[in-house]
CSV table of C-alpha atoms in Angstrom, one decimal:
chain,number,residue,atom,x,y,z
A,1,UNK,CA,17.7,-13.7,16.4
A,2,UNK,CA,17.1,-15.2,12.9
A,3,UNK,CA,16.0,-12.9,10.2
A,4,UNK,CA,15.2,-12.5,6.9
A,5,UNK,CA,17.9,-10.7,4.2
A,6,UNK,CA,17.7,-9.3,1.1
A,7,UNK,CA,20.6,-8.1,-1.5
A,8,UNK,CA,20.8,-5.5,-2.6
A,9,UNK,CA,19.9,-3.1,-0.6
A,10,UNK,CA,19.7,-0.7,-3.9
A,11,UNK,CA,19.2,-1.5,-7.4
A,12,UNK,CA,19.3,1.2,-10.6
A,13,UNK,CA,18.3,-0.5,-13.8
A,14,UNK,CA,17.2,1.1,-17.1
A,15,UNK,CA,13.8,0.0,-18.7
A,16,UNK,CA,13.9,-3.4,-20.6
A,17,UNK,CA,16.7,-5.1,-18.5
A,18,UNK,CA,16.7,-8.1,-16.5
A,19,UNK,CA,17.1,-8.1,-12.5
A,20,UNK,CA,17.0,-10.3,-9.7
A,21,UNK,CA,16.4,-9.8,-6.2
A,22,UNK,CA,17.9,-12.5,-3.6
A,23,UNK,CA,16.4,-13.3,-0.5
A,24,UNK,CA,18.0,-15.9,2.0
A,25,UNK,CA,14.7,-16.8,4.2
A,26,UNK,CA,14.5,-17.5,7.8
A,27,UNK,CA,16.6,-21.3,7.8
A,28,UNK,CA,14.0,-23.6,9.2
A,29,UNK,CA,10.6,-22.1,7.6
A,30,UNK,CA,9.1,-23.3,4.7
A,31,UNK,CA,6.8,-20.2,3.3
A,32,UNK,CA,8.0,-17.6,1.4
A,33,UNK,CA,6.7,-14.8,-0.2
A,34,UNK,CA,7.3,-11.4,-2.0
A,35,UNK,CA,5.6,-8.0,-1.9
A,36,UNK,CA,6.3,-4.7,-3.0
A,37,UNK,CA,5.9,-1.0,-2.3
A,38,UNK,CA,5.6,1.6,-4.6
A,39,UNK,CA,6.4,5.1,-3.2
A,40,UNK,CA,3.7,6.5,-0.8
A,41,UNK,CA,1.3,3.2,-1.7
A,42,UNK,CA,-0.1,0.0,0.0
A,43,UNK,CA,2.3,-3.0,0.5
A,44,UNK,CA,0.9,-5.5,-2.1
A,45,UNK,CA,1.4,-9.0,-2.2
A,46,UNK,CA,3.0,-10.5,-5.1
A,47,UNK,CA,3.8,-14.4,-5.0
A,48,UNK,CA,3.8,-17.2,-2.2
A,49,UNK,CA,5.7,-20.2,-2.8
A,50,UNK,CA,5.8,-23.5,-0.7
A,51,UNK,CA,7.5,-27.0,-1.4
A,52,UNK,CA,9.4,-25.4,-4.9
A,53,UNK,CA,6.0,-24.1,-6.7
A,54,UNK,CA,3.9,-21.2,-6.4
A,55,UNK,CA,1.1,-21.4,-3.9
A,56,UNK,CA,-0.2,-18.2,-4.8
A,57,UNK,CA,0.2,-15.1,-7.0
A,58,UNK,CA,-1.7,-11.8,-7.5
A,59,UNK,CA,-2.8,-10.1,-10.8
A,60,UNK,CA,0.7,-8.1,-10.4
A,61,UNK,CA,2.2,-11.1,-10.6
A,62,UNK,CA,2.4,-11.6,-14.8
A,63,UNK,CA,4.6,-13.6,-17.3
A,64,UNK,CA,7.5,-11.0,-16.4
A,65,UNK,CA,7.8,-12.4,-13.3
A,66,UNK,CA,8.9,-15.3,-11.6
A,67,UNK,CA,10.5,-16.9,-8.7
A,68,UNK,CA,13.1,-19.5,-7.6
A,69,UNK,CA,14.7,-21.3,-4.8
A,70,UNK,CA,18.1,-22.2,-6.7
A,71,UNK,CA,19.2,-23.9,-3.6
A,72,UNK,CA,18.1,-24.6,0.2
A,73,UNK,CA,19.0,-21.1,1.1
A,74,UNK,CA,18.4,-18.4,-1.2
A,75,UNK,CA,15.1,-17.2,-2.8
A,76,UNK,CA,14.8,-15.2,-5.6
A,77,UNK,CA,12.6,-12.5,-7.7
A,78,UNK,CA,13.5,-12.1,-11.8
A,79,UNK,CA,11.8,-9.6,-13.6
A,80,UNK,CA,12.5,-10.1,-16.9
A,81,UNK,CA,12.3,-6.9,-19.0
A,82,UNK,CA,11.8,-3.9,-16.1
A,83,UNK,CA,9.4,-1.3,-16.7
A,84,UNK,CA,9.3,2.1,-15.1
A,85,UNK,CA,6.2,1.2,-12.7
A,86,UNK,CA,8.3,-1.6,-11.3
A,87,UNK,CA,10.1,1.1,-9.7
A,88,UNK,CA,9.1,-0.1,-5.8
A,89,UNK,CA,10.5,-1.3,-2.9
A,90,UNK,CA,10.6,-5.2,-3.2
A,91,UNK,CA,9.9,-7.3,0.3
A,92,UNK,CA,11.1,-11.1,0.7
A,93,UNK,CA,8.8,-12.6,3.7
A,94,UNK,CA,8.8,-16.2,4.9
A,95,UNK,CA,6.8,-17.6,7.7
A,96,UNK,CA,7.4,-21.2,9.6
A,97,UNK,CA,5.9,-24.5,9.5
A,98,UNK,CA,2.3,-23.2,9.3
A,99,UNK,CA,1.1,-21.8,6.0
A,100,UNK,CA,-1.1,-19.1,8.1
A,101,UNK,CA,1.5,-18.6,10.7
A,102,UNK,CA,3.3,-15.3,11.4
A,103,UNK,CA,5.4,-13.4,8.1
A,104,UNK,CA,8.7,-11.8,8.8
A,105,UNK,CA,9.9,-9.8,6.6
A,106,UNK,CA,13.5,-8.4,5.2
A,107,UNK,CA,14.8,-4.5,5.0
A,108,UNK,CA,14.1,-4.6,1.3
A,109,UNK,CA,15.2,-3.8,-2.3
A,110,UNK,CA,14.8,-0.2,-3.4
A,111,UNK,CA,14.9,-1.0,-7.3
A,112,UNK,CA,14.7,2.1,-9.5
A,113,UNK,CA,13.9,1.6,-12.9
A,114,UNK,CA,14.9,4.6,-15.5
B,1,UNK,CA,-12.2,-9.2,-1.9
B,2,UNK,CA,-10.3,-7.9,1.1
B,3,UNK,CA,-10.1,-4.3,1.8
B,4,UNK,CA,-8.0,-2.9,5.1
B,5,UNK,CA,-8.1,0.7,6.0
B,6,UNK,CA,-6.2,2.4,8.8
B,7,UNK,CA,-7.8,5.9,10.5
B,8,UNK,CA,-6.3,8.3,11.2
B,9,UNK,CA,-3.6,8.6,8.3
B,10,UNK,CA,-1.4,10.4,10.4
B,11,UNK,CA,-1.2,11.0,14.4
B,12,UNK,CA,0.9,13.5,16.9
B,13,UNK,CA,1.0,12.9,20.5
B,14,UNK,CA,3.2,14.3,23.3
B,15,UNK,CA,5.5,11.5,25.0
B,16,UNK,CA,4.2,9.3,27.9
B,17,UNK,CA,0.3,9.6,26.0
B,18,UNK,CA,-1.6,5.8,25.7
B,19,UNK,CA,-3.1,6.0,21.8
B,20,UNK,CA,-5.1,3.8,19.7
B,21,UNK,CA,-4.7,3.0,16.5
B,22,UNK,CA,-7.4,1.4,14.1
B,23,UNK,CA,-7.7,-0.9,11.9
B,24,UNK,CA,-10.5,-1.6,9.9
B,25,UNK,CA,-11.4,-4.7,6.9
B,26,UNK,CA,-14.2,-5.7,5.3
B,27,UNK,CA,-13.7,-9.5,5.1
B,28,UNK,CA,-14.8,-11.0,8.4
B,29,UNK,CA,-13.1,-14.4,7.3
B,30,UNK,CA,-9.9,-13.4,8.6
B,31,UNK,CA,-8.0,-15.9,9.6
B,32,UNK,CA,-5.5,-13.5,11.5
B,33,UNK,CA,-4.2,-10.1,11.7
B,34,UNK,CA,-0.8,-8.6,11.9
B,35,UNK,CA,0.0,-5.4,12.7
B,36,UNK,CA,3.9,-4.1,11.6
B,37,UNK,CA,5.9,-1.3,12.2
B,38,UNK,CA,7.8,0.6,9.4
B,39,UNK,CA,10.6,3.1,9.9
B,40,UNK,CA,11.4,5.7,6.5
B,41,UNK,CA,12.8,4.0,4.2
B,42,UNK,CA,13.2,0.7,6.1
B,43,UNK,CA,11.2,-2.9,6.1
B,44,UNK,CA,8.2,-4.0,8.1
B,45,UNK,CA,8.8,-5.3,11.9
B,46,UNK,CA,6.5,-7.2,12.8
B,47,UNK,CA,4.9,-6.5,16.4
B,48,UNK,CA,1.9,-8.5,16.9
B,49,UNK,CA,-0.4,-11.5,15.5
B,50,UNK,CA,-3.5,-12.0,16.7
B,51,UNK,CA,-5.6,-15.4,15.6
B,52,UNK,CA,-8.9,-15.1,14.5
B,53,UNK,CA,-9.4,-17.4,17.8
B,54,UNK,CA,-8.2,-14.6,20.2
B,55,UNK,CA,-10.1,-11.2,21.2
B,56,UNK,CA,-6.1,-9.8,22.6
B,57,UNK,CA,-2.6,-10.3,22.1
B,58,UNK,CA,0.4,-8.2,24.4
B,59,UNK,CA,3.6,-7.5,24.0
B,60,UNK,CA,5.2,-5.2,26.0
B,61,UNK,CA,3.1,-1.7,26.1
B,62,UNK,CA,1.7,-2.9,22.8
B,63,UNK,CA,-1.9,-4.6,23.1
B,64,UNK,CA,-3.6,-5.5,20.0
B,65,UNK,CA,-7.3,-6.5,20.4
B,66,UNK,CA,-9.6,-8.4,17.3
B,67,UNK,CA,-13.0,-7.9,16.8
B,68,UNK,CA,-14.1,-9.8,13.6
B,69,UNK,CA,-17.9,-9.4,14.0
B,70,UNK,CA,-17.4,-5.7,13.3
B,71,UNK,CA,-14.5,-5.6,11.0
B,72,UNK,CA,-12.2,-4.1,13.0
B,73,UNK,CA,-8.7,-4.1,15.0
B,74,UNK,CA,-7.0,-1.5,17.4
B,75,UNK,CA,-3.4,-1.3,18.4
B,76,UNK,CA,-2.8,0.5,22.4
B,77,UNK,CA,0.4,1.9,22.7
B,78,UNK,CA,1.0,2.2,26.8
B,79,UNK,CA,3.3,5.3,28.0
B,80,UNK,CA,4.6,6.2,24.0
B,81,UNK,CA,8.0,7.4,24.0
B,82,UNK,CA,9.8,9.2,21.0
B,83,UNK,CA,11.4,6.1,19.6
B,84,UNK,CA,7.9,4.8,19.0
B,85,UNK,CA,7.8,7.3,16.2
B,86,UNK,CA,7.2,5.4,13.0
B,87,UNK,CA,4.6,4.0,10.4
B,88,UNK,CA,2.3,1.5,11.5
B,89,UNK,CA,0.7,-1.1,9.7
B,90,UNK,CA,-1.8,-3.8,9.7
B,91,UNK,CA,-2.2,-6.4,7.5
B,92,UNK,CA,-5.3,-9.0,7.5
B,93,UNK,CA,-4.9,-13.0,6.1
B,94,UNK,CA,-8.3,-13.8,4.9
B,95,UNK,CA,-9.7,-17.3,4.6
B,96,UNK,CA,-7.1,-20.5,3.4
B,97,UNK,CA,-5.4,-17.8,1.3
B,98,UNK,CA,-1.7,-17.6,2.8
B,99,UNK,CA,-1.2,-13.6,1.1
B,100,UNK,CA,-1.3,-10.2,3.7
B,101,UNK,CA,-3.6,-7.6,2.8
B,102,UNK,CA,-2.1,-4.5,3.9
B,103,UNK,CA,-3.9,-0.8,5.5
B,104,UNK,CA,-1.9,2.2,4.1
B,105,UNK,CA,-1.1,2.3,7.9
B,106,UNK,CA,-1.0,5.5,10.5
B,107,UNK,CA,2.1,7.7,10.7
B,108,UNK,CA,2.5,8.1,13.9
B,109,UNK,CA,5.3,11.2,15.5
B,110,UNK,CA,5.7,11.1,19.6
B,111,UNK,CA,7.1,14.4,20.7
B,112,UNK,CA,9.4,15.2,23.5
């Protein structure tokens, strides 16, 4: 059964660096989106992005941020200069032809900022 | 602006027990309503969708039912068995907006 991946599982980064997160979406859906998870909180929504731009995006979602689809598989999360409250686990969804239609998700990215 | 919540926080039940699970939201533009399952540490299954068109949706010995006129959702879980021990979450899409807005969910532990 298709499903959604994310890499890495894991990531340790110290404050004021630079990560991405990689995502390769379910292969014939055309939604995407990312949420996170801080420790014992809510999963909030982050970004949706459909047709290469961003459909969406929460307050969360600031000038550190941003998202690409580099090429027709993989979709990705940069946070540009980590901060220790990014510390969350970071969820890649995607959902098929219909922008209201059912999300699945991937196992996540643990990133831990220090 | 959207608000889920999910009573009660946490649950025990022996095995073979049927138990509901709520979900409440304060938006009644919903357009539909998904409920998940998380295992520690782990990423969000999803179990059930249920349109804003529908009053029930099964899967299994899951039934999900949607009332929107009073805010509110319930997950049955038929016969629970240990392995149904997890977090469970719903999450309501409101309106033309294509983000979930996510309960804190129940934490649910069957026991042999």
């Amino acid at each position: 059964e298709p499903e959604v991946t994310q890499t890495p599982s894991h990531q340790v980064t110290q404050m004021g660096q630079e990560v991405i997160l990689r995502c390769v979406p379910i292969s014939n859906h055309l939604y995407f989106y990312w949420y996170r998870q801080i420790l014992g909180q809510k999963v909030e929504f982050l970004v949706s992005f459909y047709n290469n731009e961003i459909s969406e995006k929460s307050e969360i979602f600031d000038d550190q941020f941003s998202v690409e689809r580099p090429d027709g598989s993989n979709f990705t999360l940069k946070i540009r200069s980590t901060k220790l409250e990014d510390s969350a686990m970071y969820f890649c969804a995607s959902s098929g032809g219909r922008t209201l239609g059912e999300q699945y998700f991937g196992p996540g990215t643990r990133l831990t900022v220090t | 602006k959207q608000e889920v919540t999910q009573i009660p926080a946490a649950l025990s039940v022996p095995e073979g027990e049927n138990l509901v699970l709520n979900c409440s939201f304060t938006d009644s533009a919903i357009y539909n309503l998904q409920w998940f399952r998380q295992d520690p540490g782990k990423g969000l299954t999803s179990l059930l969708l249920i349109q804003s068109s529908q009053r029930e949706q099964t899967s299994g010995r899951l039934n999900a039912s949607l009332d929107k006129s009073s805010g509110r959702s319930t997950l049955y879980i038929a016969a629970s068995q240990p392995g149904d021990s997890a977090t469970y979450l719903c999450a309501a899409r409101t309106g033309t907006a294509s983000k979930l807005t996510f309960g804190t969910g129940t934490r649910l532990q069957v026991t042999l």
